[in-house]
XYZ file of C-alpha atoms in Angstrom:
742
model
C -18.480 -33.685 3.342
C -14.951 -32.534 2.669
C -13.320 -29.471 4.443
C -11.352 -26.415 3.331
C -10.004 -23.527 5.646
C -9.876 -20.485 4.807
C -7.265 -17.487 7.163
C -8.891 -13.822 7.282
C -6.634 -11.147 8.704
C -7.101 -9.614 11.343
C -5.490 -6.514 10.693
C -5.513 -2.591 11.055
C -8.090 1.425 11.039
C -11.309 0.831 8.645
C -11.073 -2.755 7.612
C -10.188 -3.633 10.623
C -13.420 -2.150 11.464
C -15.575 -3.789 8.986
C -13.948 -6.642 10.028
C -16.135 -7.378 12.924
C -19.482 -6.508 11.341
C -18.575 -8.742 7.910
C -17.017 -11.712 9.679
C -19.870 -12.757 11.853
C -21.747 -13.105 8.803
C -19.105 -15.143 6.925
C -18.820 -17.756 9.306
C -22.112 -18.253 10.065
C -23.552 -18.847 6.403
C -20.404 -21.317 6.095
C -20.998 -23.019 9.464
C -22.402 -26.511 8.352
C -20.762 -25.695 5.109
C -16.815 -27.632 5.987
C -15.619 -24.407 4.798
C -13.598 -22.836 8.496
C -12.928 -19.628 8.069
C -10.287 -19.058 11.467
C -8.961 -15.707 11.800
C -5.008 -14.620 12.294
C -3.630 -11.515 13.911
C -0.810 -9.138 12.056
C -2.105 -5.597 12.816
C 0.594 -3.549 14.580
C -0.023 -3.753 17.558
C -0.530 -7.567 16.915
C 2.868 -7.932 15.111
C 4.433 -4.994 18.008
C 3.061 -8.040 20.587
C 4.093 -10.946 19.093
C 8.074 -9.002 18.665
C 7.818 -8.607 22.163
C 6.394 -10.490 24.575
C 9.149 -10.671 27.230
C 7.414 -8.141 29.858
C 4.103 -9.063 28.894
C 1.613 -11.395 30.568
C 0.639 -14.748 29.675
C -2.621 -13.151 28.757
C -0.991 -10.173 27.125
C 0.691 -12.534 24.667
C -0.359 -13.803 21.289
C 1.420 -15.669 18.870
C 3.593 -15.120 16.114
C 0.777 -14.637 13.769
C 2.670 -13.343 10.282
C 5.502 -15.959 10.828
C 2.817 -18.902 10.832
C 1.374 -17.454 7.792
C 4.946 -17.326 5.772
C 4.919 -20.508 5.973
C 1.191 -21.264 5.722
C 1.685 -19.277 2.243
C 4.525 -22.091 1.408
C 1.911 -25.154 1.051
C -0.734 -25.779 -0.867
C -2.997 -25.536 1.484
C -2.732 -21.507 2.249
C -6.521 -19.626 1.343
C -5.343 -16.234 3.073
C -7.790 -13.468 3.286
C -5.374 -10.581 3.431
C -7.059 -7.258 3.817
C -4.816 -4.016 3.771
C -2.696 -4.059 6.688
C -0.707 -0.664 8.044
C 3.297 -0.171 6.944
C 4.311 1.547 9.280
C 6.135 4.545 9.537
C 8.700 4.964 12.550
C 5.921 8.274 14.040
C 2.775 5.494 13.425
C 5.061 2.567 15.146
C 5.573 4.857 17.802
C 2.165 6.824 18.363
C 1.098 1.882 18.327
C 3.744 2.036 21.393
C 1.854 4.218 23.289
C -0.904 3.215 23.500
C -0.079 -0.427 24.140
C 1.944 1.424 26.475
C -1.033 2.758 27.579
C -3.475 -0.062 27.664
C -0.896 -1.480 30.660
C 1.259 -3.349 28.062
C 5.199 -3.011 29.177
C 6.263 -2.509 25.702
C 9.889 -0.952 25.058
C 10.144 2.527 23.221
C 11.089 2.980 20.866
C 14.875 4.539 20.206
C 15.507 7.103 17.809
C 18.568 8.016 18.525
C 20.667 4.278 20.021
C 23.264 4.991 21.774
C 24.175 1.512 23.426
C 25.089 -1.732 21.917
C 21.040 -3.036 23.994
C 19.406 -0.003 22.048
C 21.155 -0.763 18.659
C 19.815 -4.360 19.186
C 15.947 -3.187 20.800
C 16.100 -0.566 17.418
C 16.845 -3.559 15.594
C 14.239 -6.196 17.012
C 12.000 -3.252 15.683
C 12.408 -2.938 12.289
C 10.709 -6.082 11.714
C 7.677 -4.497 12.371
C 8.140 -1.023 10.540
C 7.003 -0.305 6.423
C 6.250 -3.506 4.576
C 6.739 -6.213 7.162
C 3.438 -8.028 5.922
C 3.772 -8.578 1.908
C 7.072 -9.369 1.686
C 6.224 -12.158 4.071
C 2.782 -13.356 2.195
C 3.149 -13.059 -1.060
C 4.844 -15.972 -1.779
C 3.492 -15.630 -5.207
C 2.703 -12.833 -8.106
C 0.026 -10.215 -8.713
C -2.786 -11.209 -10.273
C -4.741 -7.420 -9.817
C -7.912 -6.128 -11.859
C -11.262 -5.147 -11.553
C -13.555 -7.854 -11.384
C -16.414 -7.870 -14.163
C -18.964 -6.797 -12.660
C -17.642 -4.088 -10.684
C -16.224 -2.315 -13.535
C -19.359 -2.977 -15.083
C -21.460 -1.360 -12.750
C -18.322 1.756 -12.758
C -19.488 1.857 -16.214
C -22.862 2.415 -15.860
C -21.919 4.255 -12.553
C -19.508 6.440 -13.089
C -18.056 7.993 -9.641
C -18.550 11.218 -9.250
C -14.805 12.443 -8.346
C -13.427 13.002 -11.609
C -12.474 17.051 -11.564
C -11.807 19.127 -15.467
C -8.447 19.882 -16.016
C -9.016 23.291 -16.415
C -9.392 24.770 -19.679
C -6.826 28.410 -19.453
C -4.060 25.422 -18.960
C -2.359 23.551 -16.028
C 1.267 24.099 -14.719
C 0.895 21.154 -13.089
C 3.953 18.319 -13.589
C 5.982 15.698 -12.351
C 10.005 16.931 -11.189
C 12.809 14.122 -10.909
C 16.331 14.390 -10.849
C 18.509 13.401 -13.962
C 21.244 12.368 -12.792
C 22.933 10.276 -9.490
C 19.153 9.479 -9.373
C 19.044 5.648 -8.606
C 17.718 5.491 -12.198
C 21.262 6.928 -13.309
C 23.618 4.961 -10.912
C 21.687 1.744 -11.243
C 23.965 -1.532 -11.932
C 22.883 -5.119 -12.237
C 24.045 -8.822 -12.929
C 22.613 -12.423 -13.154
C 24.497 -15.001 -10.968
C 25.429 -17.749 -13.159
C 26.040 -20.269 -10.269
C 24.262 -20.266 -6.877
C 27.193 -17.959 -4.508
C 27.141 -15.985 -1.562
C 28.185 -12.552 -1.254
C 28.249 -9.973 1.481
C 28.477 -6.110 1.688
C 30.879 -4.058 2.750
C 32.283 -0.371 2.683
C 35.513 0.345 1.824
C 36.232 4.096 2.866
C 39.055 5.981 1.848
C 42.043 5.194 3.097
C 41.113 1.455 2.123
C 39.794 0.157 5.248
C 36.501 -2.170 5.104
C 33.902 -2.429 6.815
C 30.845 -5.639 6.319
C 27.791 -4.262 7.203
C 25.880 -7.304 5.592
C 26.762 -10.497 6.328
C 26.794 -13.504 3.325
C 23.899 -14.426 2.820
C 23.149 -16.670 -0.514
C 21.829 -15.996 -4.178
C 20.796 -18.993 -6.339
C 21.782 -19.317 -9.897
C 19.564 -17.200 -12.599
C 19.213 -14.507 -9.745
C 18.784 -10.600 -10.718
C 21.051 -8.753 -8.413
C 20.936 -4.667 -7.977
C 22.783 -1.974 -6.621
C 22.026 1.975 -6.777
C 22.613 4.538 -5.425
C 20.542 8.010 -4.600
C 23.716 10.771 -4.411
C 22.279 12.957 -1.594
C 23.853 16.334 -2.851
C 22.120 15.436 -5.867
C 19.683 15.514 -4.292
C 19.643 18.491 -2.089
C 20.282 20.657 -5.281
C 17.705 18.594 -7.044
C 14.618 19.627 -4.049
C 16.721 23.576 -3.865
C 15.607 24.140 -7.653
C 11.906 23.372 -7.913
C 11.764 25.153 -4.633
C 13.334 27.628 -6.873
C 11.427 27.455 -9.751
C 7.636 25.834 -8.109
C 7.979 29.761 -5.955
C 8.839 31.245 -9.286
C 6.351 30.141 -10.939
C 3.404 30.397 -8.026
C 2.489 26.847 -7.874
C 2.365 24.415 -4.995
C 4.811 22.311 -4.614
C 4.634 19.705 -3.356
C 6.372 15.741 -2.195
C 5.609 12.309 -3.480
C 6.969 9.332 -1.590
C 6.572 5.554 0.130
C 8.461 6.017 3.613
C 5.901 3.084 4.483
C 6.961 0.525 2.238
C 10.131 2.473 1.413
C 12.008 2.519 5.491
C 14.772 2.769 4.813
C 15.926 4.942 1.419
C 12.083 7.595 1.945
C 11.935 8.684 5.199
C 16.063 9.884 4.562
C 15.124 11.657 1.096
C 11.984 12.734 2.568
C 14.264 14.419 5.891
C 16.656 16.124 2.804
C 13.343 18.076 1.488
C 12.357 18.974 5.063
C 15.642 20.311 6.126
C 16.647 22.343 2.814
C 12.738 23.691 2.406
C 13.187 24.992 5.890
C 17.123 24.922 5.483
C 16.979 29.325 7.157
C 15.073 28.201 9.985
C 16.875 24.672 10.667
C 20.647 25.626 10.585
C 19.891 28.988 12.008
C 18.893 26.194 15.592
C 20.897 23.031 14.225
C 22.542 23.009 17.438
C 19.853 22.968 19.728
C 17.439 20.456 17.480
C 20.057 18.475 17.626
C 20.208 18.632 21.356
C 16.292 18.182 21.407
C 16.799 15.186 19.129
C 14.268 16.390 16.443
C 14.649 14.830 12.983
C 13.656 15.596 9.804
C 13.324 12.883 9.079
C 10.133 12.243 10.351
C 8.206 15.000 8.539
C 8.217 19.008 10.334
C 5.742 17.547 12.947
C 8.403 15.575 15.283
C 10.832 19.194 14.739
C 7.880 20.748 15.991
C 6.672 18.678 18.440
C 10.182 18.796 19.979
C 10.267 22.115 20.852
C 8.444 21.731 23.492
C 10.927 20.708 24.948
C 13.224 24.377 25.367
C 12.173 27.044 26.994
C 8.767 29.140 26.057
C 10.535 32.396 24.672
C 13.404 29.711 22.612
C 10.108 27.630 20.918
C 8.710 31.156 20.109
C 12.058 31.642 18.254
C 12.588 28.397 16.653
C 8.272 28.751 15.728
C 8.591 32.587 13.917
C 11.991 31.563 12.279
C 9.775 28.323 10.535
C 7.551 30.653 9.903
C 9.417 32.894 8.175
C 10.066 30.116 5.499
C 6.578 29.686 4.299
C 6.772 33.133 2.812
C 10.299 32.878 1.390
C 9.480 29.845 0.072
C 6.204 28.484 -2.707
C 2.818 27.330 -0.817
C 3.175 23.654 0.046
C 0.695 21.485 -0.704
C -1.930 20.964 2.270
C -3.017 17.429 3.695
C -4.977 19.200 6.472
C -5.342 23.343 5.419
C -7.690 23.407 8.745
C -4.713 22.079 10.521
C -1.842 23.312 8.955
C -0.631 20.486 7.854
C 1.364 20.187 5.337
C 2.911 17.880 3.084
C 6.046 17.497 4.785
C 4.816 17.339 8.133
C 4.401 14.190 8.399
C 5.774 11.343 5.522
C 3.294 8.879 5.549
C 0.868 11.252 5.127
C 1.220 11.825 1.224
C 2.602 8.257 -0.327
C 3.020 8.558 -4.026
C 0.951 5.453 -5.236
C -2.294 6.868 -3.971
C -1.248 10.728 -3.374
C -0.712 11.022 -7.809
C -3.739 8.771 -8.442
C -5.546 12.012 -6.708
C -3.835 14.556 -8.549
C -4.810 12.804 -11.731
C -8.162 13.202 -10.695
C -8.458 16.374 -9.433
C -7.305 18.516 -12.600
C -4.009 18.430 -11.632
C -4.345 20.111 -8.481
C -4.097 19.964 -4.682
C -5.324 21.710 -1.905
C -3.434 24.862 -0.740
C -3.941 26.789 2.552
C -6.643 28.352 1.298
C -9.022 24.851 1.577
C -8.882 25.448 -2.967
C -7.195 23.443 -4.940
C -4.131 24.885 -6.822
C -1.320 23.563 -9.735
C 1.406 21.813 -8.270
C 4.773 20.467 -8.914
C 4.673 17.040 -8.057
C 8.342 15.860 -6.858
C 9.677 12.507 -7.096
C 13.165 12.103 -6.952
C 14.131 9.035 -8.477
C 13.934 8.521 -12.999
C 12.257 4.698 -12.332
C 8.480 5.784 -11.355
C 8.472 9.512 -12.018
C 8.422 9.949 -16.141
C 5.309 7.332 -16.182
C 3.390 9.492 -14.157
C 4.485 12.949 -15.695
C 3.002 10.718 -18.941
C -0.211 10.913 -17.324
C 0.202 14.772 -16.757
C 0.570 15.301 -20.923
C -1.404 13.068 -21.844
C -4.081 15.097 -19.623
C -3.100 18.287 -20.390
C -3.386 17.248 -24.006
C -6.793 15.825 -24.120
C -8.806 16.553 -21.278
C -9.867 14.280 -18.338
C -10.243 10.730 -18.071
C -14.399 9.404 -18.449
C -14.885 6.830 -16.434
C -18.290 5.819 -18.024
C -15.996 5.110 -20.462
C -12.524 4.622 -20.249
C -10.880 1.161 -20.086
C -9.076 -0.410 -18.124
C -5.485 -1.138 -16.922
C -5.277 -4.454 -15.312
C -1.481 -5.469 -13.753
C 0.550 -8.985 -13.400
C 3.414 -7.498 -10.906
C 6.280 -9.474 -10.066
C 6.816 -9.855 -5.747
C 7.132 -13.981 -5.761
C 10.303 -14.953 -3.293
C 10.248 -10.909 -2.226
C 11.144 -9.924 -5.429
C 12.250 -6.318 -6.103
C 11.147 -6.339 -1.803
C 10.307 -2.389 -1.295
C 13.875 -0.413 -0.711
C 15.536 -4.078 0.064
C 15.679 -2.848 3.747
C 17.770 -4.785 5.137
C 20.505 -3.861 2.215
C 20.621 -0.573 2.401
C 22.772 1.976 3.829
C 24.160 5.198 3.999
C 27.734 5.674 3.867
C 29.725 7.404 6.835
C 32.402 8.528 4.357
C 33.356 8.592 0.683
C 34.451 5.756 -0.803
C 33.306 2.518 -2.377
C 30.148 0.324 -1.835
C 30.639 -3.229 -3.099
C 28.841 -6.737 -2.928
C 31.537 -9.531 -2.990
C 31.510 -13.333 -2.903
C 33.029 -15.636 -0.471
C 35.675 -15.943 -3.454
C 36.652 -11.791 -2.744
C 35.161 -11.361 -6.135
C 32.855 -8.123 -6.062
C 30.592 -8.454 -8.187
C 28.952 -5.204 -7.881
C 29.970 -2.016 -6.458
C 29.226 1.881 -6.218
C 30.913 4.559 -5.065
C 29.251 7.339 -2.819
C 29.995 9.839 -0.966
C 28.811 10.818 2.993
C 25.099 10.390 3.344
C 24.047 8.170 0.496
C 21.309 5.302 0.357
C 22.332 2.872 -1.079
C 20.608 -0.383 -1.709
C 20.345 -3.948 -3.313
C 18.231 -5.642 -4.275
C 17.566 -9.140 -5.475
C 15.092 -11.052 -7.914
C 15.294 -14.777 -8.105
C 14.929 -16.854 -11.187
C 11.738 -19.483 -10.433
C 10.215 -15.670 -9.963
C 10.317 -14.574 -13.066
C 9.492 -17.379 -14.803
C 6.541 -17.663 -12.752
C 5.324 -14.089 -13.829
C 6.479 -14.327 -17.368
C 3.665 -16.957 -17.083
C 0.580 -15.060 -15.333
C 1.216 -12.706 -17.927
C 1.437 -15.284 -21.180
C -2.333 -16.699 -19.210
C -3.732 -13.315 -18.268
C -3.550 -12.188 -22.137
C -4.862 -15.313 -23.203
C -7.617 -15.722 -20.599
C -9.113 -11.875 -22.042
C -7.477 -10.917 -24.939
C -6.145 -7.421 -24.047
C -2.613 -6.920 -25.032
C -0.224 -7.396 -22.579
C 2.344 -4.815 -22.021
C 5.954 -5.733 -19.941
C 6.953 -2.030 -18.353
C 10.800 -2.323 -18.986
C 13.337 -0.453 -19.449
C 16.529 -1.662 -22.056
C 18.552 2.016 -20.454
C 17.906 0.747 -17.241
C 20.466 -2.214 -16.153
C 17.983 -4.388 -14.138
C 15.022 -4.369 -16.570
C 17.341 -4.516 -19.001
C 18.478 -8.374 -17.467
C 15.279 -9.327 -17.176
C 14.537 -8.162 -20.783
C 16.755 -11.019 -21.778
C 14.395 -13.154 -19.374
C 11.699 -12.765 -20.710
C 12.595 -13.415 -24.488
C 14.067 -16.085 -23.442
C 11.094 -17.810 -20.850
C 8.724 -16.558 -23.269
C 9.900 -18.960 -26.152
C 8.535 -21.270 -23.402
C 4.876 -20.849 -23.728
C 1.935 -20.254 -26.632
C 1.118 -16.809 -27.585
C -0.133 -17.335 -30.726
C -2.584 -14.609 -31.233
C -1.593 -12.824 -28.402
C -0.261 -9.417 -28.467
C 2.794 -9.566 -25.883
C 5.510 -6.427 -25.965
C 8.049 -4.873 -24.008
C 8.103 -1.871 -23.563
C 9.492 1.178 -21.916
C 7.218 2.582 -19.196
C 6.541 6.706 -21.517
C 5.761 4.077 -23.906
C 4.010 1.437 -21.764
C 1.805 4.165 -20.254
C 1.182 6.266 -23.776
C 0.325 3.308 -24.678
C -2.332 2.440 -22.415
C -3.694 5.562 -21.938
C -4.426 5.481 -26.114
C -6.449 2.602 -25.389
C -8.186 3.373 -21.996
C -9.470 6.987 -23.666
C -11.293 4.543 -26.424
C -12.734 2.007 -23.808
C -10.177 -0.819 -24.444
C -8.127 -2.638 -21.976
C -4.701 -3.809 -21.783
C -2.562 -5.401 -19.603
C 0.750 -4.068 -17.697
C 3.396 -6.706 -16.191
C 5.306 -5.199 -14.050
C 8.058 -4.832 -11.818
C 7.422 -5.027 -7.803
C 6.961 -1.072 -6.838
C 5.363 -0.100 -10.678
C 2.869 -3.318 -9.836
C 2.051 -1.222 -6.390
C 1.725 2.776 -8.147
C -0.446 1.655 -11.731
C -2.624 -0.501 -9.371
C -3.511 2.346 -7.609
C -3.001 4.975 -10.376
C -5.978 2.998 -12.816
C -8.272 1.760 -10.090
C -8.337 5.458 -8.368
C -9.459 7.062 -12.477
C -11.625 3.919 -13.345
C -13.302 2.970 -10.064
C -13.252 5.531 -7.719
C -10.563 3.850 -5.437
C -8.408 0.992 -4.924
C -9.981 -0.434 -2.420
C -12.386 -2.132 -5.234
C -9.617 -3.953 -6.769
C -9.430 -7.471 -6.968
C -6.434 -8.982 -6.196
C -5.431 -12.607 -6.759
C -2.212 -13.845 -6.039
C -1.706 -17.927 -7.185
C 1.280 -19.115 -4.860
C 4.102 -20.827 -6.222
C 3.454 -23.823 -3.856
C -0.336 -24.268 -4.805
C -2.297 -22.085 -2.620
C -3.857 -18.635 -3.384
C -3.228 -14.857 -1.150
C -6.669 -12.964 -1.617
C -5.844 -9.840 -1.026
C -8.431 -6.886 -0.714
C -7.643 -3.833 -2.026
C -5.261 -0.588 -0.276
C -6.744 1.258 2.900
C -4.934 4.486 1.806
C -7.544 6.656 2.900
C -7.943 4.187 6.132
C -7.274 6.185 8.820
C -9.707 9.328 6.922
C -12.814 6.757 6.951
C -11.298 5.718 11.654
C -11.344 9.445 12.350
C -15.010 10.348 10.611
C -16.237 7.087 12.987
C -14.943 7.703 15.779
C -16.171 11.556 15.780
C -20.124 9.899 14.265
C -20.447 7.163 14.116
C -20.171 7.032 11.002
C -18.015 4.527 9.307
C -17.968 5.141 4.711
C -15.248 2.623 3.994
C -16.325 -0.089 1.209
C -15.717 -3.771 2.013
C -16.218 -4.417 -1.615
C -12.610 -5.494 -1.604
C -13.378 -7.708 0.888
C -16.663 -9.397 -0.489
C -15.092 -9.758 -4.339
C -11.883 -11.470 -2.450
C -14.054 -14.141 -1.056
C -15.545 -15.258 -3.672
C -12.169 -16.497 -5.646
C -11.084 -17.889 -1.459
C -14.080 -19.867 -1.685
C -13.461 -21.192 -5.230
C -10.044 -22.034 -4.497
C -12.293 -24.248 -1.259
C -13.605 -26.014 -3.233
C -11.422 -26.849 -5.882
C -8.592 -27.988 -3.583
C -11.410 -29.771 -0.458
C -14.110 -30.818 -3.901
C -16.502 -29.075 -1.771
C -19.346 -28.692 -3.533
C -21.160 -26.329 -1.142
C -18.048 -24.031 -1.230
C -18.616 -23.593 -5.067
C -22.331 -22.997 -4.575
C -21.774 -20.217 -1.449
C -19.284 -18.780 -4.032
C -21.628 -18.267 -6.900
C -24.454 -16.916 -4.705
C -21.809 -14.371 -3.365
C -20.759 -13.474 -6.401
C -24.724 -12.831 -7.491
C -24.869 -10.727 -4.088
C -22.701 -8.655 -4.943
C -23.272 -7.530 -8.045
C -26.946 -6.985 -6.576
C -24.771 -5.096 -4.162
C -23.629 -3.045 -6.771
C -26.560 -2.851 -8.834
C -29.216 -1.935 -6.177
C -26.267 0.843 -5.454
C -26.537 -0.543 -0.992
C -22.309 0.725 -0.910
C -21.582 2.997 2.190
C -21.987 6.870 1.700
C -20.063 9.863 2.431
C -22.040 11.837 4.798
C -23.587 10.333 8.442
C -26.137 9.553 8.773
C -26.068 7.326 5.813
C -25.495 4.416 4.992
C -21.995 3.208 6.209
C -20.272 -0.132 5.987
C -22.716 -1.942 8.377
C -25.925 -1.168 6.530
C -24.050 -1.769 3.345
C -22.722 -4.986 4.832
C -26.444 -5.885 6.164
C -27.173 -5.681 2.688
C -24.896 -7.643 1.332
C -25.751 -10.577 3.969
C -29.471 -10.260 2.642
C -29.062 -10.747 -1.065
C -26.405 -13.916 -0.499
C -29.410 -15.370 1.601
C -31.928 -14.470 -0.356
C -29.196 -16.254 -3.328
C -28.486 -19.330 -1.041
C -32.692 -20.077 -0.907
C -33.379 -19.860 -4.418
C -30.446 -22.443 -5.562
C -31.641 -25.892 -5.896
C -28.629 -27.626 -6.183
C -27.644 -28.128 -2.699
C -31.282 -28.818 -0.362
C -29.890 -28.890 2.916
C -28.289 -25.742 2.494
C -31.221 -23.784 0.704
C -33.720 -24.882 3.565
C -30.822 -23.722 6.344
C -30.527 -20.282 4.605
C -34.049 -19.531 3.266
C -35.804 -18.715 6.745
C -33.094 -16.512 6.894
C -33.259 -14.987 3.624
C -37.328 -14.319 4.602
C -36.263 -13.217 8.342
C -34.120 -10.003 6.543
C -36.314 -9.237 4.118
C -38.459 -8.898 6.851
C -36.826 -6.742 8.735
C -35.287 -5.037 6.588
C -36.613 -1.435 7.437
C -35.847 -1.843 11.669
C -32.858 -2.809 11.342
C -31.508 -0.128 8.493
C -33.245 1.976 11.162
C -31.514 0.307 14.132
C -28.289 0.837 11.697
C -29.266 4.918 11.323
C -29.994 5.223 14.985
C -25.803 4.116 15.747
C -25.323 7.070 13.546
C -24.314 10.586 14.351
C -22.233 10.201 18.823
C -18.790 9.931 19.361
C -17.709 6.450 19.536
C -15.285 5.125 21.810
C -13.656 1.517 21.252
C -10.408 1.536 23.638
C -8.326 2.797 20.703
C -6.761 3.406 17.694
C -4.023 0.601 17.044
C -5.096 -1.575 19.279
C -8.667 -0.933 19.997
C -11.006 -2.729 22.465
C -13.105 -6.019 20.630
C -15.416 -6.238 23.394
C -16.116 -2.661 22.559
C -15.589 -2.405 18.277
C -17.923 -5.474 18.187
C -20.434 -3.676 19.823
C -20.200 -0.053 17.906
C -19.899 -2.394 14.594
C -23.450 -4.200 14.882
C -25.414 -1.838 16.570
C -28.386 -3.762 15.329
C -29.943 -6.587 17.678
C -32.536 -7.369 15.569
C -29.764 -8.573 12.952
C -28.199 -9.864 15.261
C -30.117 -11.789 16.541
C -30.996 -13.593 12.908
C -27.128 -13.743 12.406
C -26.197 -15.518 15.796
C -28.705 -17.787 15.266
C -27.815 -19.584 12.382
């Protein structure tokens, strides 16, 4: 029997907990079939440990699994099931470090304000752990992301109940964006006619040049961009929206992605905090600087650092901060019971997850009275803000979407070879003074340049030609496979998109597009076109850049399915392997909090179930292992039964949770394998398992429910104890005995 290997990633939060329930089942079913399931730890804690082995014991050290998988992703043998991981903000990184230190790991503190060369070097080492550290390494291909047919049909037959009507009296909600001096307005772009190498340098007003990034290579056909966010204009924008929201009586909310855009967006977030709370922060600026308060980490960081002050001074500053709430507009709340606002922590409100919920909730967010209220949603940059406003306007005109009848918007996303990487972290800089940022080649020729002021946010982006060619190819292939229109979301008035339009038009000629509806539209027009079709129950394919891929594959699934965790995400790797992603984990922290307090995990592993099907199919195709194909087909049947019988987790304690859902998935999978006649040996092995699971269903369900209702100790949040977590996630002795006996 030919063998095949599938790599299952160990990650964070709710998906990591769920793995302790699901993976033993997958490994047991695959035993003896020639399909090997290995694991690789790419969790936040795992990445920290792997990158800081200096003072660890041999027992504590672990290999750099992310680097290993990055190499694997460049080979035809790659078959990686990638669960959602934490894209860490600085506060999350610091919390993870503290937890590891408390567990006896000698990990250094993150230097918030590095002063020495040693501290600067340490901060640079931590940079590889922050933000989107994982995805650019593994995504050596473009994305094919969509709802599985069975999942979409189920969602229409049994529509989720989270959609709220838009107010009949009218909605004041709007998406506010800048009208100039943002990344969109300043962007410049060029396509390389030949290979070269470039450096990034800052030239001060006096002509003094400082190299910020040493020479790095560019390939022929590669598209490069530079853009600048002018912070003076940004702050003026924030001030204007604060004033307008106050006058209109709406909530004020800020929607960025400080987790992925780990250099630029925390700075933008900090500017909003400092403008909204300006009266207090400016008054006490010297004291706050002395105690190390950093607005880029949100208001929570300022409040936490006040503990370093005498009680009287702390109380004075807290009172001044409280006064800002009285003079400013009400802020959207993350947790009104705890007083946590939209501006407390930068990773609490992430645009791709937060804006769909605004739409889902009738154009509203939660206020301090724990009630829904219209909001001004600030998305400063026009590259993406305008398409969200188009959705808002559509709902204000036509009302809420109906999950029972709405069509679907699948996505083909340009992300291979780190295409359009989030924020281009290693090429994002804040100049110390007015001057010019330049991209200069080895001959001394300036390819792109931007005038900047002190503190502006400059970034450069790269997109390789190979990735663009493959993206166009994948877009055509999906249009051919589905018969749906494929829209390239590209705006000729945006410099980068204008370069891509030329390439798309050139590369489309290489493919048979006869009978296909393939168009190029700016995001607003593409959104309007797609929404019109969605409301008619028709399907559309959005062929987009990397960031829009991320935003749209949360927007439409949250509206259609109730969650983006149920999406199927296949990444055909450029060198022939496959990466199978399992959906988004934006709600994972709340799931963990409920599990720790109530012993109930509401995470739905449907994304994992669905991703394993094409992973097994690839294993079969590449190895010729017919049993792997059989496992895939029967698992797909089991997923259909799982949905049809509504065995997914409840949100409420003492009802079915992830563990019960996974039991039923195992039952249905075993029954499908027992019913088949293609593989007599597998049938003989699994049939007794199917019978035992069915016979003991009531006992197992009771044992799983009995584990709920009380607090759970798993030994950590970022780095839980494996034994404790396994015990918590596998509480049925009857179920364990059957599975482990396989």
